[in-house]
Amino acid sequence: MASVLVRSLAGLAAAAVIGGAFYVAFGETPVLVDLATVTTAPLQVTVEDDGVTRIRNVYAISSPIAGHLDRITYSVGDRIGEGESIARIHPLDPPFLDTRTRTELMASIDAARSSIAVAEVELTRARTARDLASASHARAEKLAATNIVPASELERLLGEVELAQAQVKSAEAMIALRRAELASAQARLTQPGQTPISVANGECCIDIVSPINGIILSLNAKSEQPATVGQLIAEVGDPADLEITVDVLSADAVRVRPGSRALITGWGGTETLEATVERIEPSAFTKVSALGISEQRVNAVIALAEPPPAELGHGFRVIVNLITWSSDGVLQVPVSALYRDGGDWAVFRMEDGKARVTRVEIGHMTDRRAEILSGLKDGDRVILYPGDSLEDGSLIEDRAAAE
């Protein structure tokens, strides 16, 4: 009897071992998955793009006249005060004279000298005539006192004196005119490199001054050179008056409003800079992306909330995050937990160690998080990156717990 009982127990044990082996071999093994918890937290929807800093008011300084620009002692980045001279322009050097022109000018000089000599002779004659007329008038005045010379004769002699004096002044003016003609002819003989006295005294040059207190942003003419009217010489601006421009897709621009909050990152510093949208330009432009796709983009101008850091300058690259929507408390899940189930959004929710398909309604979405309007509650656990092997009711196990 005892042997029969032993054989029965041995058979049951063998059957249990065989059944366990079959269960291990053919039973369902839990799928290791990554899990995330549904939480209520702040959420911001942003439009992110590269932006460029720029000084709000850049003053272009150009040459008001054609002339010769002296070498500029300033360098890019130097500070300059309002009214300080950036550059000095003096007249261009005269052109070289060919043989014919030089001969003509020499002849003009000789003619001017001869004209001066003739005018001096005429002046001598006029002075002599004036002296004679004055003497005749003086004698007539003495005779008129004794009624020997009538009053009419005295008046005639006085007129001759005045006429002679006018002729003297005319002769003197003619000499001055001829001397001016001589100086003009001599000046036209000036060759390049012969500096006139007025230039040496600094009386001929024009100083180009800075209109504001700021720094020099660019120098288009550093060395000494000829300058034309309107030629750009330098650009100056105030580095404290900084703004940011960012071009965004026109579809994103319609969701951005003036006054919207913006965050500036990627400028080289560790802190995030607060800013606001100042304006959205009314017209778009076409820009070809790196993939060769034509896009319609719109410029948005961003104003910093605080004075910019000293390290941030004109033309620096930054990353602009334009906040189009935000909330302090939103039920949300990672975007990597969502997938399409027909025309709806769905997630795999963990329930009693199994994956359960749960359809959800989503609201606002970023590239990482999505707002859940219905279908889940705070504290639910969902599967990240669900694979094709998962289905409703599949056994699952948290990968982090298994490790």
mmCIF file with all atom_site columns, C-alpha atoms in Angstrom, residues 182-321:
data_model
loop_
_atom_site.group_PDB
_atom_site.id
_atom_site.type_symbol
_atom_site.label_atom_id
_atom_site.label_alt_id
_atom_site.label_comp_id
_atom_site.label_asym_id
_atom_site.label_entity_id
_atom_site.label_seq_id
_atom_site.pdbx_PDB_ins_code
_atom_site.Cartn_x
_atom_site.Cartn_y
_atom_site.Cartn_z
_atom_site.occupancy
_atom_site.B_iso_or_equiv
_atom_site.pdbx_formal_charge
_atom_site.auth_seq_id
_atom_site.auth_comp_id
_atom_site.auth_asym_id
_atom_site.auth_atom_id
_atom_site.pdbx_PDB_model_num
ATOM 1   C CA . LEU A 1 182 ? 46.853 137.073 -61.923 1.00 0.00 ? 182 LEU A CA 1
ATOM 2   C CA . ALA A 1 183 ? 46.251 135.155 -58.655 1.00 0.00 ? 183 ALA A CA 1
ATOM 3   C CA . SER A 1 184 ? 43.598 133.025 -60.366 1.00 0.00 ? 184 SER A CA 1
ATOM 4   C CA . ALA A 1 185 ? 45.941 132.122 -63.200 1.00 0.00 ? 185 ALA A CA 1
ATOM 5   C CA . GLN A 1 186 ? 48.720 131.289 -60.747 1.00 0.00 ? 186 GLN A CA 1
ATOM 6   C CA . ALA A 1 187 ? 46.351 129.107 -58.684 1.00 0.00 ? 187 ALA A CA 1
ATOM 7   C CA . ARG A 1 188 ? 45.399 127.097 -61.774 1.00 0.00 ? 188 ARG A CA 1
ATOM 8   C CA . LEU A 1 189 ? 49.079 126.249 -62.186 1.00 0.00 ? 189 LEU A CA 1
ATOM 9   C CA . THR A 1 190 ? 49.095 124.369 -58.845 1.00 0.00 ? 190 THR A CA 1
ATOM 10  C CA . GLN A 1 191 ? 50.174 120.754 -59.305 1.00 0.00 ? 191 GLN A CA 1
ATOM 11  C CA . PRO A 1 192 ? 49.125 117.753 -57.131 1.00 0.00 ? 192 PRO A CA 1
ATOM 12  C CA . GLY A 1 193 ? 51.049 117.745 -53.853 1.00 0.00 ? 193 GLY A CA 1
ATOM 13  C CA . GLN A 1 194 ? 51.442 121.520 -53.687 1.00 0.00 ? 194 GLN A CA 1
ATOM 14  C CA . THR A 1 195 ? 49.318 122.290 -50.607 1.00 0.00 ? 195 THR A CA 1
ATOM 15  C CA . PRO A 1 196 ? 47.801 125.764 -50.502 1.00 0.00 ? 196 PRO A CA 1
ATOM 16  C CA . ILE A 1 197 ? 48.390 127.846 -47.387 1.00 0.00 ? 197 ILE A CA 1
ATOM 17  C CA . SER A 1 198 ? 44.712 127.700 -46.419 1.00 0.00 ? 198 SER A CA 1
ATOM 18  C CA . VAL A 1 199 ? 44.864 123.897 -46.311 1.00 0.00 ? 199 VAL A CA 1
ATOM 19  C CA . ALA A 1 200 ? 48.019 124.008 -44.206 1.00 0.00 ? 200 ALA A CA 1
ATOM 20  C CA . ASN A 1 201 ? 46.205 126.284 -41.742 1.00 0.00 ? 201 ASN A CA 1
ATOM 21  C CA . GLY A 1 202 ? 43.298 123.825 -41.510 1.00 0.00 ? 202 GLY A CA 1
ATOM 22  C CA . GLU A 1 203 ? 40.746 126.345 -42.789 1.00 0.00 ? 203 GLU A CA 1
ATOM 23  C CA . CYS A 1 204 ? 39.395 124.347 -45.702 1.00 0.00 ? 204 CYS A CA 1
ATOM 24  C CA . CYS A 1 205 ? 38.393 120.983 -44.261 1.00 0.00 ? 205 CYS A CA 1
ATOM 25  C CA . ILE A 1 206 ? 35.024 119.572 -43.195 1.00 0.00 ? 206 ILE A CA 1
ATOM 26  C CA . ASP A 1 207 ? 34.737 117.476 -40.036 1.00 0.00 ? 207 ASP A CA 1
ATOM 27  C CA . ILE A 1 208 ? 32.191 114.628 -40.157 1.00 0.00 ? 208 ILE A CA 1
ATOM 28  C CA . VAL A 1 209 ? 30.836 114.155 -36.635 1.00 0.00 ? 209 VAL A CA 1
ATOM 29  C CA . SER A 1 210 ? 28.879 111.453 -34.820 1.00 0.00 ? 210 SER A CA 1
ATOM 30  C CA . PRO A 1 211 ? 25.179 112.264 -34.263 1.00 0.00 ? 211 PRO A CA 1
ATOM 31  C CA . ILE A 1 212 ? 24.898 110.168 -31.055 1.00 0.00 ? 212 ILE A CA 1
ATOM 32  C CA . ASN A 1 213 ? 26.800 108.661 -28.157 1.00 0.00 ? 213 ASN A CA 1
ATOM 33  C CA . GLY A 1 214 ? 27.536 105.074 -29.122 1.00 0.00 ? 214 GLY A CA 1
ATOM 34  C CA . ILE A 1 215 ? 30.045 102.769 -30.751 1.00 0.00 ? 215 ILE A CA 1
ATOM 35  C CA . ILE A 1 216 ? 31.345 102.441 -34.283 1.00 0.00 ? 216 ILE A CA 1
ATOM 36  C CA . LEU A 1 217 ? 29.671 99.419  -35.875 1.00 0.00 ? 217 LEU A CA 1
ATOM 37  C CA . SER A 1 218 ? 31.462 99.467  -39.215 1.00 0.00 ? 218 SER A CA 1
ATOM 38  C CA . LEU A 1 219 ? 34.044 101.453 -41.135 1.00 0.00 ? 219 LEU A CA 1
ATOM 39  C CA . ASN A 1 220 ? 33.685 101.430 -44.903 1.00 0.00 ? 220 ASN A CA 1
ATOM 40  C CA . ALA A 1 221 ? 36.661 103.722 -45.437 1.00 0.00 ? 221 ALA A CA 1
ATOM 41  C CA . LYS A 1 222 ? 39.619 103.385 -43.077 1.00 0.00 ? 222 LYS A CA 1
ATOM 42  C CA . SER A 1 223 ? 42.557 104.576 -45.164 1.00 0.00 ? 223 SER A CA 1
ATOM 43  C CA . GLU A 1 224 ? 43.119 107.934 -46.826 1.00 0.00 ? 224 GLU A CA 1
ATOM 44  C CA . GLN A 1 225 ? 41.282 108.017 -50.151 1.00 0.00 ? 225 GLN A CA 1
ATOM 45  C CA . PRO A 1 226 ? 39.100 110.142 -52.447 1.00 0.00 ? 226 PRO A CA 1
ATOM 46  C CA . ALA A 1 227 ? 35.460 110.342 -51.372 1.00 0.00 ? 227 ALA A CA 1
ATOM 47  C CA . THR A 1 228 ? 32.384 110.928 -53.509 1.00 0.00 ? 228 THR A CA 1
ATOM 48  C CA . VAL A 1 229 ? 29.147 112.643 -52.538 1.00 0.00 ? 229 VAL A CA 1
ATOM 49  C CA . GLY A 1 230 ? 27.026 110.255 -50.462 1.00 0.00 ? 230 GLY A CA 1
ATOM 50  C CA . GLN A 1 231 ? 29.793 107.667 -50.004 1.00 0.00 ? 231 GLN A CA 1
ATOM 51  C CA . LEU A 1 232 ? 29.212 105.614 -46.833 1.00 0.00 ? 232 LEU A CA 1
ATOM 52  C CA . ILE A 1 233 ? 32.038 106.157 -44.368 1.00 0.00 ? 233 ILE A CA 1
ATOM 53  C CA . ALA A 1 234 ? 30.884 104.575 -41.098 1.00 0.00 ? 234 ALA A CA 1
ATOM 54  C CA . GLU A 1 235 ? 27.907 103.307 -39.117 1.00 0.00 ? 235 GLU A CA 1
ATOM 55  C CA . VAL A 1 236 ? 27.350 104.105 -35.447 1.00 0.00 ? 236 VAL A CA 1
ATOM 56  C CA . GLY A 1 237 ? 24.741 102.976 -32.935 1.00 0.00 ? 237 GLY A CA 1
ATOM 57  C CA . ASP A 1 238 ? 23.936 102.653 -29.251 1.00 0.00 ? 238 ASP A CA 1
ATOM 58  C CA . PRO A 1 239 ? 24.585 99.048  -28.083 1.00 0.00 ? 239 PRO A CA 1
ATOM 59  C CA . ALA A 1 240 ? 22.134 99.499  -25.193 1.00 0.00 ? 240 ALA A CA 1
ATOM 60  C CA . ASP A 1 241 ? 19.286 100.048 -27.674 1.00 0.00 ? 241 ASP A CA 1
ATOM 61  C CA . LEU A 1 242 ? 19.115 96.447  -28.884 1.00 0.00 ? 242 LEU A CA 1
ATOM 62  C CA . GLU A 1 243 ? 16.232 94.531  -30.462 1.00 0.00 ? 243 GLU A CA 1
ATOM 63  C CA . ILE A 1 244 ? 15.841 91.100  -32.061 1.00 0.00 ? 244 ILE A CA 1
ATOM 64  C CA . THR A 1 245 ? 14.380 90.118  -35.419 1.00 0.00 ? 245 THR A CA 1
ATOM 65  C CA . VAL A 1 246 ? 13.201 86.601  -36.170 1.00 0.00 ? 246 VAL A CA 1
ATOM 66  C CA . ASP A 1 247 ? 11.547 85.334  -39.337 1.00 0.00 ? 247 ASP A CA 1
ATOM 67  C CA . VAL A 1 248 ? 8.794  82.780  -38.710 1.00 0.00 ? 248 VAL A CA 1
ATOM 68  C CA . LEU A 1 249 ? 6.473  80.881  -41.003 1.00 0.00 ? 249 LEU A CA 1
ATOM 69  C CA . SER A 1 250 ? 3.435  82.922  -41.984 1.00 0.00 ? 250 SER A CA 1
ATOM 70  C CA . ALA A 1 251 ? 1.205  80.169  -40.517 1.00 0.00 ? 251 ALA A CA 1
ATOM 71  C CA . ASP A 1 252 ? 2.940  80.665  -37.154 1.00 0.00 ? 252 ASP A CA 1
ATOM 72  C CA . ALA A 1 253 ? 2.926  84.458  -37.435 1.00 0.00 ? 253 ALA A CA 1
ATOM 73  C CA . VAL A 1 254 ? -0.883 84.599  -37.343 1.00 0.00 ? 254 VAL A CA 1
ATOM 74  C CA . ARG A 1 255 ? -0.764 83.011  -33.859 1.00 0.00 ? 255 ARG A CA 1
ATOM 75  C CA . VAL A 1 256 ? 1.662  85.586  -32.504 1.00 0.00 ? 256 VAL A CA 1
ATOM 76  C CA . ARG A 1 257 ? 0.356  88.903  -31.196 1.00 0.00 ? 257 ARG A CA 1
ATOM 77  C CA . PRO A 1 258 ? 2.166  92.146  -30.319 1.00 0.00 ? 258 PRO A CA 1
ATOM 78  C CA . GLY A 1 259 ? 2.770  92.109  -26.585 1.00 0.00 ? 259 GLY A CA 1
ATOM 79  C CA . SER A 1 260 ? 3.141  88.321  -26.431 1.00 0.00 ? 260 SER A CA 1
ATOM 80  C CA . ARG A 1 261 ? 5.857  86.984  -24.166 1.00 0.00 ? 261 ARG A CA 1
ATOM 81  C CA . ALA A 1 262 ? 9.069  85.628  -25.656 1.00 0.00 ? 262 ALA A CA 1
ATOM 82  C CA . LEU A 1 263 ? 12.086 83.824  -24.238 1.00 0.00 ? 263 LEU A CA 1
ATOM 83  C CA . ILE A 1 264 ? 15.595 84.307  -25.617 1.00 0.00 ? 264 ILE A CA 1
ATOM 84  C CA . THR A 1 265 ? 18.062 81.421  -25.313 1.00 0.00 ? 265 THR A CA 1
ATOM 85  C CA . GLY A 1 266 ? 21.121 80.175  -27.153 1.00 0.00 ? 266 GLY A CA 1
ATOM 86  C CA . TRP A 1 267 ? 22.821 83.591  -27.107 1.00 0.00 ? 267 TRP A CA 1
ATOM 87  C CA . GLY A 1 268 ? 25.927 82.323  -25.326 1.00 0.00 ? 268 GLY A CA 1
ATOM 88  C CA . GLY A 1 269 ? 24.962 83.080  -21.739 1.00 0.00 ? 269 GLY A CA 1
ATOM 89  C CA . THR A 1 270 ? 23.489 80.761  -19.143 1.00 0.00 ? 270 THR A CA 1
ATOM 90  C CA . GLU A 1 271 ? 20.347 82.719  -18.299 1.00 0.00 ? 271 GLU A CA 1
ATOM 91  C CA . THR A 1 272 ? 17.157 83.022  -20.324 1.00 0.00 ? 272 THR A CA 1
ATOM 92  C CA . LEU A 1 273 ? 16.305 86.582  -21.378 1.00 0.00 ? 273 LEU A CA 1
ATOM 93  C CA . GLU A 1 274 ? 12.751 87.836  -21.067 1.00 0.00 ? 274 GLU A CA 1
ATOM 94  C CA . ALA A 1 275 ? 11.293 89.742  -24.019 1.00 0.00 ? 275 ALA A CA 1
ATOM 95  C CA . THR A 1 276 ? 8.023  90.769  -25.649 1.00 0.00 ? 276 THR A CA 1
ATOM 96  C CA . VAL A 1 277 ? 6.844  90.884  -29.233 1.00 0.00 ? 277 VAL A CA 1
ATOM 97  C CA . GLU A 1 278 ? 6.950  94.509  -30.346 1.00 0.00 ? 278 GLU A CA 1
ATOM 98  C CA . ARG A 1 279 ? 5.417  94.140  -33.793 1.00 0.00 ? 279 ARG A CA 1
ATOM 99  C CA . ILE A 1 280 ? 4.757  91.717  -36.627 1.00 0.00 ? 280 ILE A CA 1
ATOM 100 C CA . GLU A 1 281 ? 5.630  93.079  -40.052 1.00 0.00 ? 281 GLU A CA 1
ATOM 101 C CA . PRO A 1 282 ? 2.584  93.237  -42.343 1.00 0.00 ? 282 PRO A CA 1
ATOM 102 C CA . SER A 1 283 ? 4.160  91.616  -45.401 1.00 0.00 ? 283 SER A CA 1
ATOM 103 C CA . ALA A 1 284 ? 5.846  88.258  -45.908 1.00 0.00 ? 284 ALA A CA 1
ATOM 104 C CA . PHE A 1 285 ? 8.744  87.235  -48.122 1.00 0.00 ? 285 PHE A CA 1
ATOM 105 C CA . THR A 1 286 ? 9.822  84.013  -49.794 1.00 0.00 ? 286 THR A CA 1
ATOM 106 C CA . LYS A 1 287 ? 12.741 82.111  -48.306 1.00 0.00 ? 287 LYS A CA 1
ATOM 107 C CA . VAL A 1 288 ? 14.199 78.830  -49.519 1.00 0.00 ? 288 VAL A CA 1
ATOM 108 C CA . SER A 1 289 ? 14.879 76.408  -46.670 1.00 0.00 ? 289 SER A CA 1
ATOM 109 C CA . ALA A 1 290 ? 17.905 74.139  -46.342 1.00 0.00 ? 290 ALA A CA 1
ATOM 110 C CA . LEU A 1 291 ? 15.827 71.374  -47.928 1.00 0.00 ? 291 LEU A CA 1
ATOM 111 C CA . GLY A 1 292 ? 15.137 73.527  -50.986 1.00 0.00 ? 292 GLY A CA 1
ATOM 112 C CA . ILE A 1 293 ? 11.511 74.257  -50.045 1.00 0.00 ? 293 ILE A CA 1
ATOM 113 C CA . SER A 1 294 ? 10.128 77.737  -50.691 1.00 0.00 ? 294 SER A CA 1
ATOM 114 C CA . GLU A 1 295 ? 8.527  79.138  -47.547 1.00 0.00 ? 295 GLU A CA 1
ATOM 115 C CA . GLN A 1 296 ? 6.579  82.296  -46.827 1.00 0.00 ? 296 GLN A CA 1
ATOM 116 C CA . ARG A 1 297 ? 8.095  83.956  -43.792 1.00 0.00 ? 297 ARG A CA 1
ATOM 117 C CA . VAL A 1 298 ? 7.304  87.057  -41.755 1.00 0.00 ? 298 VAL A CA 1
ATOM 118 C CA . ASN A 1 299 ? 9.661  89.142  -39.635 1.00 0.00 ? 299 ASN A CA 1
ATOM 119 C CA . ALA A 1 300 ? 8.780  89.601  -35.967 1.00 0.00 ? 300 ALA A CA 1
ATOM 120 C CA . VAL A 1 301 ? 10.541 92.318  -33.970 1.00 0.00 ? 301 VAL A CA 1
ATOM 121 C CA . ILE A 1 302 ? 11.273 91.436  -30.339 1.00 0.00 ? 302 ILE A CA 1
ATOM 122 C CA . ALA A 1 303 ? 12.028 93.949  -27.565 1.00 0.00 ? 303 ALA A CA 1
ATOM 123 C CA . LEU A 1 304 ? 14.076 92.870  -24.554 1.00 0.00 ? 304 LEU A CA 1
ATOM 124 C CA . ALA A 1 305 ? 12.424 93.432  -21.179 1.00 0.00 ? 305 ALA A CA 1
ATOM 125 C CA . GLU A 1 306 ? 15.723 94.407  -19.522 1.00 0.00 ? 306 GLU A CA 1
ATOM 126 C CA . PRO A 1 307 ? 18.886 96.111  -20.824 1.00 0.00 ? 307 PRO A CA 1
ATOM 127 C CA . PRO A 1 308 ? 20.851 93.560  -22.852 1.00 0.00 ? 308 PRO A CA 1
ATOM 128 C CA . PRO A 1 309 ? 23.955 91.879  -21.399 1.00 0.00 ? 309 PRO A CA 1
ATOM 129 C CA . ALA A 1 310 ? 27.178 93.668  -22.219 1.00 0.00 ? 310 ALA A CA 1
ATOM 130 C CA . GLU A 1 311 ? 28.395 90.592  -24.109 1.00 0.00 ? 311 GLU A CA 1
ATOM 131 C CA . LEU A 1 312 ? 25.436 90.646  -26.515 1.00 0.00 ? 312 LEU A CA 1
ATOM 132 C CA . GLY A 1 313 ? 26.155 92.777  -29.555 1.00 0.00 ? 313 GLY A CA 1
ATOM 133 C CA . HIS A 1 314 ? 24.842 93.794  -32.956 1.00 0.00 ? 314 HIS A CA 1
ATOM 134 C CA . GLY A 1 315 ? 24.178 90.935  -35.392 1.00 0.00 ? 315 GLY A CA 1
ATOM 135 C CA . PHE A 1 316 ? 24.464 88.098  -32.851 1.00 0.00 ? 316 PHE A CA 1
ATOM 136 C CA . ARG A 1 317 ? 22.524 84.843  -33.357 1.00 0.00 ? 317 ARG A CA 1
ATOM 137 C CA . VAL A 1 318 ? 19.972 83.875  -30.705 1.00 0.00 ? 318 VAL A CA 1
ATOM 138 C CA . ILE A 1 319 ? 17.139 81.362  -30.337 1.00 0.00 ? 319 ILE A CA 1
ATOM 139 C CA . VAL A 1 320 ? 13.711 82.970  -29.937 1.00 0.00 ? 320 VAL A CA 1
ATOM 140 C CA . ASN A 1 321 ? 10.796 81.136  -28.332 1.00 0.00 ? 321 ASN A CA 1
#
